[in-house]
Coordinates of C-alpha atoms and ligand atoms in Angstrom, one line a residue:
M1451 CA -52.4 32.3 -55.8
I1452 CA -49.0 31.2 -57.0
D1453 CA -48.4 27.8 -55.4
F1454 CA -45.0 26.8 -54.0
N1455 CA -45.1 23.5 -55.8
R1456 CA -47.2 21.6 -58.3
P1457 CA -46.3 18.1 -59.4
A1458 CA -44.5 18.1 -62.8
F1459 CA -46.5 17.0 -65.8
V1460 CA -44.5 16.6 -69.1
G1461 CA -47.1 15.2 -71.4
K1462 CA -46.4 11.5 -71.9
E1463 CA -47.5 10.2 -68.5
L1464 CA -51.0 9.2 -69.5
D1465 CA -49.7 7.3 -72.6
Y1466 CA -47.3 5.3 -70.5
I1467 CA -49.9 4.6 -67.8
K1468 CA -52.2 3.3 -70.6
E1469 CA -49.3 1.2 -71.9
A1470 CA -48.7 -0.3 -68.5
I1471 CA -52.4 -1.2 -68.2
D1472 CA -52.4 -2.7 -71.7
L1473 CA -49.4 -4.8 -70.7
G1474 CA -51.6 -6.4 -68.1
K1475 CA -49.2 -6.3 -65.1
L1476 CA -49.8 -3.5 -62.6
C1477 CA -47.9 -4.9 -59.6
G1478 CA -44.3 -4.2 -58.8
D1479 CA -41.3 -4.9 -61.0
G1480 CA -43.2 -4.7 -64.3
E1481 CA -42.0 -3.2 -67.6
F1482 CA -41.9 0.4 -66.5
T1483 CA -40.3 -0.3 -63.1
K1484 CA -37.5 -2.0 -65.1
R1485 CA -37.2 0.8 -67.5
C1486 CA -36.9 3.4 -64.7
S1487 CA -34.2 1.3 -62.9
R1488 CA -32.2 0.8 -66.1
W1489 CA -32.5 4.5 -67.0
M1490 CA -31.1 5.5 -63.6
E1491 CA -28.4 2.8 -63.5
E1492 CA -27.1 4.1 -66.8
K1493 CA -27.5 7.8 -66.2
F1494 CA -26.0 7.7 -62.6
Q1495 CA -23.5 5.0 -63.2
A1496 CA -25.0 2.9 -60.4
N1497 CA -24.8 -0.9 -60.3
H1498 CA -28.2 -1.4 -58.7
V1499 CA -31.3 0.9 -58.5
L1500 CA -34.4 -0.6 -56.9
L1501 CA -37.6 1.4 -57.2
T1502 CA -39.4 1.7 -53.9
T1503 CA -42.7 3.1 -52.6
S1504 CA -41.0 6.2 -51.1
C1505 CA -37.6 7.6 -50.1
T1506 CA -38.7 6.9 -46.5
H1507 CA -38.9 3.2 -47.4
A1508 CA -35.6 3.3 -49.2
L1509 CA -34.0 4.7 -46.1
E1510 CA -35.7 2.0 -44.0
M1511 CA -34.3 -0.7 -46.3
A1512 CA -30.8 1.0 -46.1
A1513 CA -30.9 1.1 -42.3
H1514 CA -31.8 -2.7 -42.2
L1515 CA -29.2 -3.6 -44.8
C1516 CA -26.6 -1.7 -42.7
G1517 CA -27.5 -4.1 -39.9
I1518 CA -28.9 -1.4 -37.6
Q1519 CA -29.8 -3.0 -34.2
P1520 CA -31.5 -1.5 -31.1
G1521 CA -29.0 0.7 -29.3
D1522 CA -26.9 1.5 -32.3
E1523 CA -26.2 5.2 -33.0
V1524 CA -26.5 7.1 -36.3
I1525 CA -25.1 10.5 -37.0
M1526 CA -27.1 13.0 -39.1
P1527 CA -28.0 16.7 -39.2
S1528 CA -31.0 17.9 -37.2
Y1529 CA -32.0 20.2 -40.1
T1530 CA -33.7 17.5 -42.2
F1531 CA -37.0 15.8 -42.9
V1532 CA -38.4 13.4 -40.3
S1533 CA -37.9 10.4 -42.5
T1534 CA -34.1 10.6 -42.3
A1535 CA -34.3 9.9 -38.6
D1536 CA -37.5 7.8 -38.6
A1537 CA -36.1 5.1 -40.8
F1538 CA -33.3 4.4 -38.4
V1539 CA -35.4 4.8 -35.2
L1540 CA -37.8 2.2 -36.6
W1541 CA -35.0 -0.5 -36.2
G1542 CA -34.1 0.8 -32.7
A1543 CA -31.4 3.2 -33.4
K1544 CA -30.6 6.3 -31.4
V1545 CA -30.0 9.5 -33.5
V1546 CA -27.1 11.7 -32.8
F1547 CA -27.6 15.2 -34.4
V1548 CA -24.7 17.4 -35.3
D1549 CA -24.6 21.0 -36.5
I1550 CA -24.8 22.2 -40.1
H1551 CA -22.8 24.6 -42.3
P1552 CA -24.7 27.9 -42.5
E1553 CA -23.8 28.5 -46.1
T1554 CA -25.2 25.1 -47.5
M1555 CA -27.5 24.0 -44.6
N1556 CA -25.7 20.6 -45.0
I1557 CA -24.1 18.5 -42.2
D1558 CA -20.8 20.1 -40.9
E1559 CA -18.4 17.2 -41.6
T1560 CA -15.9 18.6 -39.1
K1561 CA -18.4 18.0 -36.3
I1562 CA -18.9 14.3 -37.1
E1563 CA -15.8 12.7 -35.6
A1564 CA -16.4 14.1 -32.1
A1565 CA -19.9 12.6 -32.1
I1566 CA -18.7 9.0 -32.8
T1567 CA -18.9 6.5 -30.0
E1568 CA -18.4 2.7 -30.0
K1569 CA -22.1 2.4 -30.7
T1570 CA -22.0 4.5 -33.9
K1571 CA -22.9 2.4 -37.0
A1572 CA -23.6 4.9 -39.7
I1573 CA -23.4 8.5 -41.0
V1574 CA -26.4 9.9 -42.9
P1575 CA -25.5 13.0 -44.9
V1576 CA -28.5 14.8 -46.4
H1577 CA -27.9 16.7 -49.6
Y1578 CA -30.1 19.7 -48.9
A1579 CA -31.6 21.4 -51.9
G1580 CA -29.7 19.0 -54.1
V1581 CA -26.4 20.5 -53.1
S1582 CA -23.8 17.9 -52.2
C1583 CA -22.3 17.5 -48.7
A1584 CA -18.5 17.3 -48.5
M1585 CA -18.5 13.6 -49.4
N1586 CA -14.7 13.0 -49.6
E1587 CA -14.3 14.1 -45.9
I1588 CA -17.4 12.1 -44.9
M1589 CA -16.2 8.9 -46.7
A1590 CA -12.8 9.3 -45.1
I1591 CA -14.2 9.4 -41.6
A1592 CA -16.5 6.4 -42.3
K1593 CA -13.5 4.5 -43.5
K1594 CA -11.4 5.4 -40.5
Y1595 CA -14.1 4.2 -38.0
N1596 CA -15.6 1.4 -40.2
L1597 CA -19.0 3.1 -40.4
K1598 CA -21.7 2.8 -43.2
V1599 CA -22.7 5.9 -45.1
V1600 CA -26.4 6.2 -46.2
E1601 CA -26.9 9.3 -48.4
D1602 CA -30.3 10.9 -48.1
A1603 CA -30.4 12.1 -51.7
A1604 CA -34.2 12.6 -51.7
Q1605 CA -33.6 16.1 -53.1
G1606 CA -30.4 15.1 -54.9
V1607 CA -31.6 13.1 -57.9
N1608 CA -29.5 14.1 -60.9
A1609 CA -27.2 16.3 -58.8
Y1610 CA -23.4 15.6 -58.6
Y1611 CA -20.4 15.7 -56.4
N1612 CA -17.2 16.2 -58.4
G1613 CA -19.0 14.6 -61.3
K1614 CA -20.3 11.6 -59.3
A1615 CA -24.1 11.2 -59.0
L1616 CA -25.4 11.8 -55.5
G1617 CA -26.7 8.6 -54.0
T1618 CA -23.8 6.6 -55.6
I1619 CA -21.0 7.6 -53.3
G1620 CA -22.0 6.1 -49.9
D1621 CA -22.9 2.4 -49.2
F1622 CA -26.5 3.3 -50.0
G1623 CA -28.3 6.2 -51.6
C1624 CA -32.0 7.0 -51.3
Y1625 CA -34.0 9.0 -53.8
S1626 CA -37.5 10.4 -53.6
F1627 CA -40.0 10.7 -56.4
H1628 CA -42.6 12.4 -54.1
E1629 CA -44.7 15.0 -56.0
T1630 CA -42.6 17.8 -54.4
K1631 CA -39.4 16.5 -55.9
N1632 CA -37.8 17.2 -59.4
Y1633 CA -39.0 14.0 -61.0
S1634 CA -42.1 12.4 -59.6
M1635 CA -44.5 9.5 -59.5
G1636 CA -46.8 10.9 -56.8
E1637 CA -45.2 8.8 -54.1
G1638 CA -42.1 6.8 -54.7
G1639 CA -38.4 6.5 -54.3
A1640 CA -35.4 4.3 -55.0
L1641 CA -32.6 2.5 -53.2
V1642 CA -29.2 2.8 -54.9
F1643 CA -26.1 0.7 -54.2
D1644 CA -23.0 -0.7 -55.9
Q1645 CA -22.3 -3.9 -53.9
T1646 CA -23.8 -6.9 -55.7
E1647 CA -23.8 -8.9 -52.5
C1648 CA -26.5 -6.5 -51.2
L1649 CA -28.8 -7.3 -54.1
E1650 CA -30.2 -10.5 -52.8
P1651 CA -30.9 -9.3 -49.2
A1652 CA -32.3 -6.1 -50.6
E1653 CA -34.7 -8.0 -52.9
I1654 CA -35.8 -10.2 -50.1
L1655 CA -36.5 -7.3 -47.8
R1656 CA -38.4 -5.5 -50.6
E1657 CA -40.5 -8.6 -51.4
K1658 CA -42.1 -9.4 -48.0
G1659 CA -39.1 -11.4 -46.8
T1660 CA -39.4 -13.9 -49.7
N1661 CA -37.0 -14.9 -52.4
R1662 CA -39.7 -14.1 -55.1
S1663 CA -37.3 -12.1 -57.3
K1664 CA -35.0 -15.1 -57.6
F1665 CA -38.1 -17.2 -58.5
F1666 CA -39.1 -14.8 -61.3
R1667 CA -35.6 -15.0 -62.7
G1668 CA -36.0 -18.8 -62.8
Q1669 CA -33.2 -19.3 -60.4
I1670 CA -35.4 -21.4 -58.0
D1671 CA -38.5 -23.5 -58.5
K1672 CA -40.5 -22.2 -55.6
Y1673 CA -40.4 -19.1 -53.5
S1674 CA -40.7 -19.0 -49.7
W1675 CA -40.3 -16.9 -46.6
V1676 CA -36.6 -16.5 -45.9
D1677 CA -36.0 -13.4 -43.8
Y1678 CA -37.3 -10.0 -42.5
G1679 CA -39.4 -8.2 -45.1
S1680 CA -42.0 -5.7 -46.0
S1681 CA -43.6 -4.6 -49.2
Y1682 CA -41.6 -1.8 -50.8
L1683 CA -42.5 -2.2 -54.5
P1684 CA -44.4 0.5 -56.2
S1685 CA -47.2 -0.3 -58.8
D1686 CA -46.0 -0.3 -62.4
M1687 CA -48.7 2.5 -63.1
N1688 CA -46.7 4.8 -60.9
A1689 CA -43.5 3.8 -62.5
A1690 CA -45.0 4.6 -65.9
Y1691 CA -45.6 8.1 -64.7
L1692 CA -42.0 8.4 -63.5
Y1693 CA -40.6 7.0 -66.7
A1694 CA -42.2 9.8 -68.7
Q1695 CA -40.5 12.3 -66.3
L1696 CA -37.1 10.6 -66.4
E1697 CA -37.2 10.7 -70.2
A1698 CA -37.9 14.4 -70.0
A1699 CA -35.2 14.9 -67.3
D1700 CA -33.2 17.4 -69.5
A1701 CA -36.3 19.6 -70.0
I1702 CA -37.2 19.5 -66.3
D1703 CA -33.6 20.3 -65.4
Q1704 CA -33.4 23.2 -67.8
K1705 CA -36.6 24.8 -66.6
R1706 CA -35.6 24.5 -63.0
H1707 CA -32.2 25.9 -63.5
G1708 CA -33.7 28.7 -65.5
I1709 CA -36.0 29.6 -62.6
F1710 CA -33.1 29.3 -60.1
D1711 CA -30.8 31.5 -62.2
Y1712 CA -33.6 34.1 -62.7
Y1713 CA -34.3 34.4 -59.0
D1714 CA -30.6 34.5 -58.2
K1715 CA -29.8 37.3 -60.7
A1716 CA -32.9 39.3 -59.9
L1717 CA -32.4 39.2 -56.1
K1718 CA -28.6 39.9 -56.2
P1719 CA -29.0 43.6 -55.4
L1720 CA -30.8 42.7 -52.1
A1721 CA -27.9 40.4 -51.2
E1722 CA -25.4 43.1 -52.1
A1723 CA -27.3 45.6 -49.9
G1724 CA -27.1 43.1 -47.0
Y1725 CA -30.9 42.4 -46.8
I1726 CA -30.8 38.7 -47.8
E1727 CA -28.4 35.8 -48.3
Q1728 CA -28.6 33.6 -51.4
P1729 CA -27.8 29.9 -51.8
F1730 CA -24.2 29.0 -52.0
I1731 CA -23.0 26.1 -54.3
P1732 CA -19.5 24.8 -53.4
D1733 CA -17.1 24.1 -56.3
Y1734 CA -17.4 20.4 -55.9
A1735 CA -21.2 20.4 -56.2
S1736 CA -23.3 20.6 -59.3
C1737 CA -26.9 21.0 -58.1
N1738 CA -30.2 20.1 -59.7
A1739 CA -32.0 23.3 -58.9
H1740 CA -34.3 21.4 -56.5
M1741 CA -35.0 24.5 -54.5
Y1742 CA -34.4 28.2 -54.4
Y1743 CA -34.4 29.8 -50.9
I1744 CA -33.3 33.1 -49.4
K1745 CA -32.3 33.8 -45.8
V1746 CA -33.4 37.0 -44.1
K1747 CA -32.3 38.7 -40.9
D1748 CA -34.2 36.7 -38.4
L1749 CA -37.4 34.8 -37.5
E1750 CA -39.4 38.0 -37.1
E1751 CA -38.5 39.3 -40.5
R1752 CA -39.2 36.0 -42.1
T1753 CA -42.7 35.8 -40.6
A1754 CA -43.4 39.3 -41.9
L1755 CA -42.1 38.5 -45.4
I1756 CA -44.1 35.3 -45.7
K1757 CA -47.2 37.2 -44.7
Y1758 CA -46.5 40.0 -47.2
M1759 CA -45.9 37.4 -50.0
R1760 CA -49.2 35.7 -49.1
E1761 CA -51.0 39.0 -49.4
K1762 CA -49.4 39.4 -52.8
G1763 CA -50.7 35.9 -53.7
V1764 CA -47.5 34.0 -53.5
C1765 CA -46.9 30.9 -51.3
C1766 CA -43.4 31.0 -49.8
P1767 CA -43.0 28.4 -47.1
F1768 CA -40.3 28.1 -44.5
H1769 CA -38.7 24.7 -44.1
Y1770 CA -37.6 22.2 -41.4
V1771 CA -38.1 22.8 -37.7
P1772 CA -34.9 21.2 -36.3
L1773 CA -35.6 17.6 -35.3
H1774 CA -33.8 17.7 -32.0
T1775 CA -36.4 20.2 -30.7
S1776 CA -39.3 17.9 -31.6
A1777 CA -41.0 15.6 -29.1
A1778 CA -39.8 12.5 -31.0
G1779 CA -36.3 14.0 -31.5
L1780 CA -36.0 14.5 -27.8
R1781 CA -37.1 10.9 -27.1
F1782 CA -35.0 9.2 -29.8
G1783 CA -32.0 11.4 -30.2
R1784 CA -29.6 13.9 -28.8
F1785 CA -27.7 16.8 -30.2
H1786 CA -23.9 16.4 -29.9
G1787 CA -21.9 19.6 -29.5
E1788 CA -23.4 23.1 -29.7
D1789 CA -26.3 24.1 -31.9
V1790 CA -24.7 27.2 -33.3
Y1791 CA -26.3 27.3 -36.8
T1792 CA -29.1 24.7 -37.0
T1793 CA -31.8 26.6 -35.2
R1794 CA -30.6 30.1 -36.1
E1795 CA -30.3 29.4 -39.8
S1796 CA -33.5 27.4 -40.1
E1797 CA -35.5 30.3 -38.7
R1798 CA -34.2 32.7 -41.4
L1799 CA -34.9 30.5 -44.4
M1800 CA -37.8 31.0 -46.8
R1801 CA -38.4 29.0 -50.1
L1802 CA -39.7 30.5 -53.3
P1803 CA -42.1 28.8 -55.8
M1804 CA -40.1 26.4 -58.0
F1805 CA -41.7 23.7 -60.3
Y1806 CA -41.5 22.6 -63.9
N1807 CA -44.9 24.0 -65.0
L1808 CA -44.4 27.4 -63.3
D1809 CA -45.1 30.3 -65.8
W1810 CA -42.3 32.6 -66.5
K1811 CA -44.5 35.6 -65.8
D1812 CA -45.1 34.2 -62.3
V1813 CA -41.4 33.8 -61.8
E1814 CA -40.9 37.4 -62.7
Y1815 CA -43.8 38.4 -60.4
V1816 CA -42.4 36.5 -57.4
A1817 CA -39.0 38.2 -57.8
Q1818 CA -40.6 41.6 -58.2
C1819 CA -42.7 41.2 -55.1
I1820 CA -39.6 40.5 -53.0
L1821 CA -37.7 43.4 -54.6
D1822 CA -40.7 45.6 -53.6
Y1823 CA -40.9 44.4 -50.0
P1824 CA -41.0 47.6 -47.9
G1825 CA -38.5 46.1 -45.4
F1826 CA -35.9 45.9 -48.1
N1827 CA -36.4 49.5 -49.4
Ligands
LIG3135 C1 -38.8 14.3 -49.4 C2 -37.7 13.9 -48.4 C3 -37.7 12.6 -47.8 C4 -38.9 11.7 -47.9 O1 -39.2 11.3 -49.2 P1 -40.6 10.4 -49.4 O2 -40.4 9.9 -50.8 O3 -41.7 11.4 -49.3 O4 -40.6 9.4 -48.4 C5 -36.7 12.3 -47.0 N1 -35.6 13.1 -46.8 C6 -35.6 14.3 -47.4 C7 -34.4 15.2 -47.2 C8 -36.6 14.8 -48.2 O5 -36.6 16.0 -48.8

């Protein structure tokens, strides 16, 4: 069976984990956590990058740092992972879903303004498949209505909008290092922001509501409980695994782009014949080849194709079921405007195997299976 995903392994992970153990500090904010933060701050030109236990937790932190209170509204696409909504609902927010662009599966920025009410506090663009949303337009709306922007850049690490790293454009950016993402530490994430006045509240929130970070820097004699908080620090062992991956970012990037380009070229004839649609990357976006998907005619054809691929020994999953149709989505949110594309396009989408250690012969085999699908011949 060719898996859809396997966590990347580049080779240095075990050495670095051993180094972390030898350094004798396995809790949060150790040597490797610092190296990961510094690496990202430099590479992505971000003022502050705090490693977290997940992207979900980074989103939770961002929601709280935006001052989300019960009854506030937050605008986001319905075509996303549960965490995008969960993190805000946890602090009492209502979620307002708007439709997506069919060609990128990203939030349709032209639908945002009509969904704004006096309760709206934030917009949460999700960079699906590592392809940027239309950030200039989204930032302009946020400025006009004085709203916060939290980028769900879980899939957008090392992807760019007009040369600017995703996650560094809004007030907060949230990365994921879950094993299904480009760079991984098993479970993990990061909170990204520019404003230095957010650093202290972010550190307090991340350190159980204490000013322990200040204490470690020698700025105070004793640390104590000062505000809301939780524990959002990953172990330095996990950070050691991630650091090996970040150092190998170019190799990971190159392999993923290679797979993406191979699928794209091999399947072009099916797109030209009108059987499938391929991913579209707008001029302003430079993607990180997080995902390769195709879209077929409808749900029935997708179900048949997934079954056929499974019989050929290839795992090709579909993706999100729109959140506004879920039990919690109905309870905590509402869809503003008409669902023209969200449901229809989500039912047509199928993902192809894509991971760093995927063999080239498997990549060729996957593409060949799709080309041979009887429905396309
Ligand atoms: C993976 C993902 C998340 C959650 O990331 P975790 O690190 O697993 O919490 C959130 N949003 C999107 C769009 C994702 O793809």
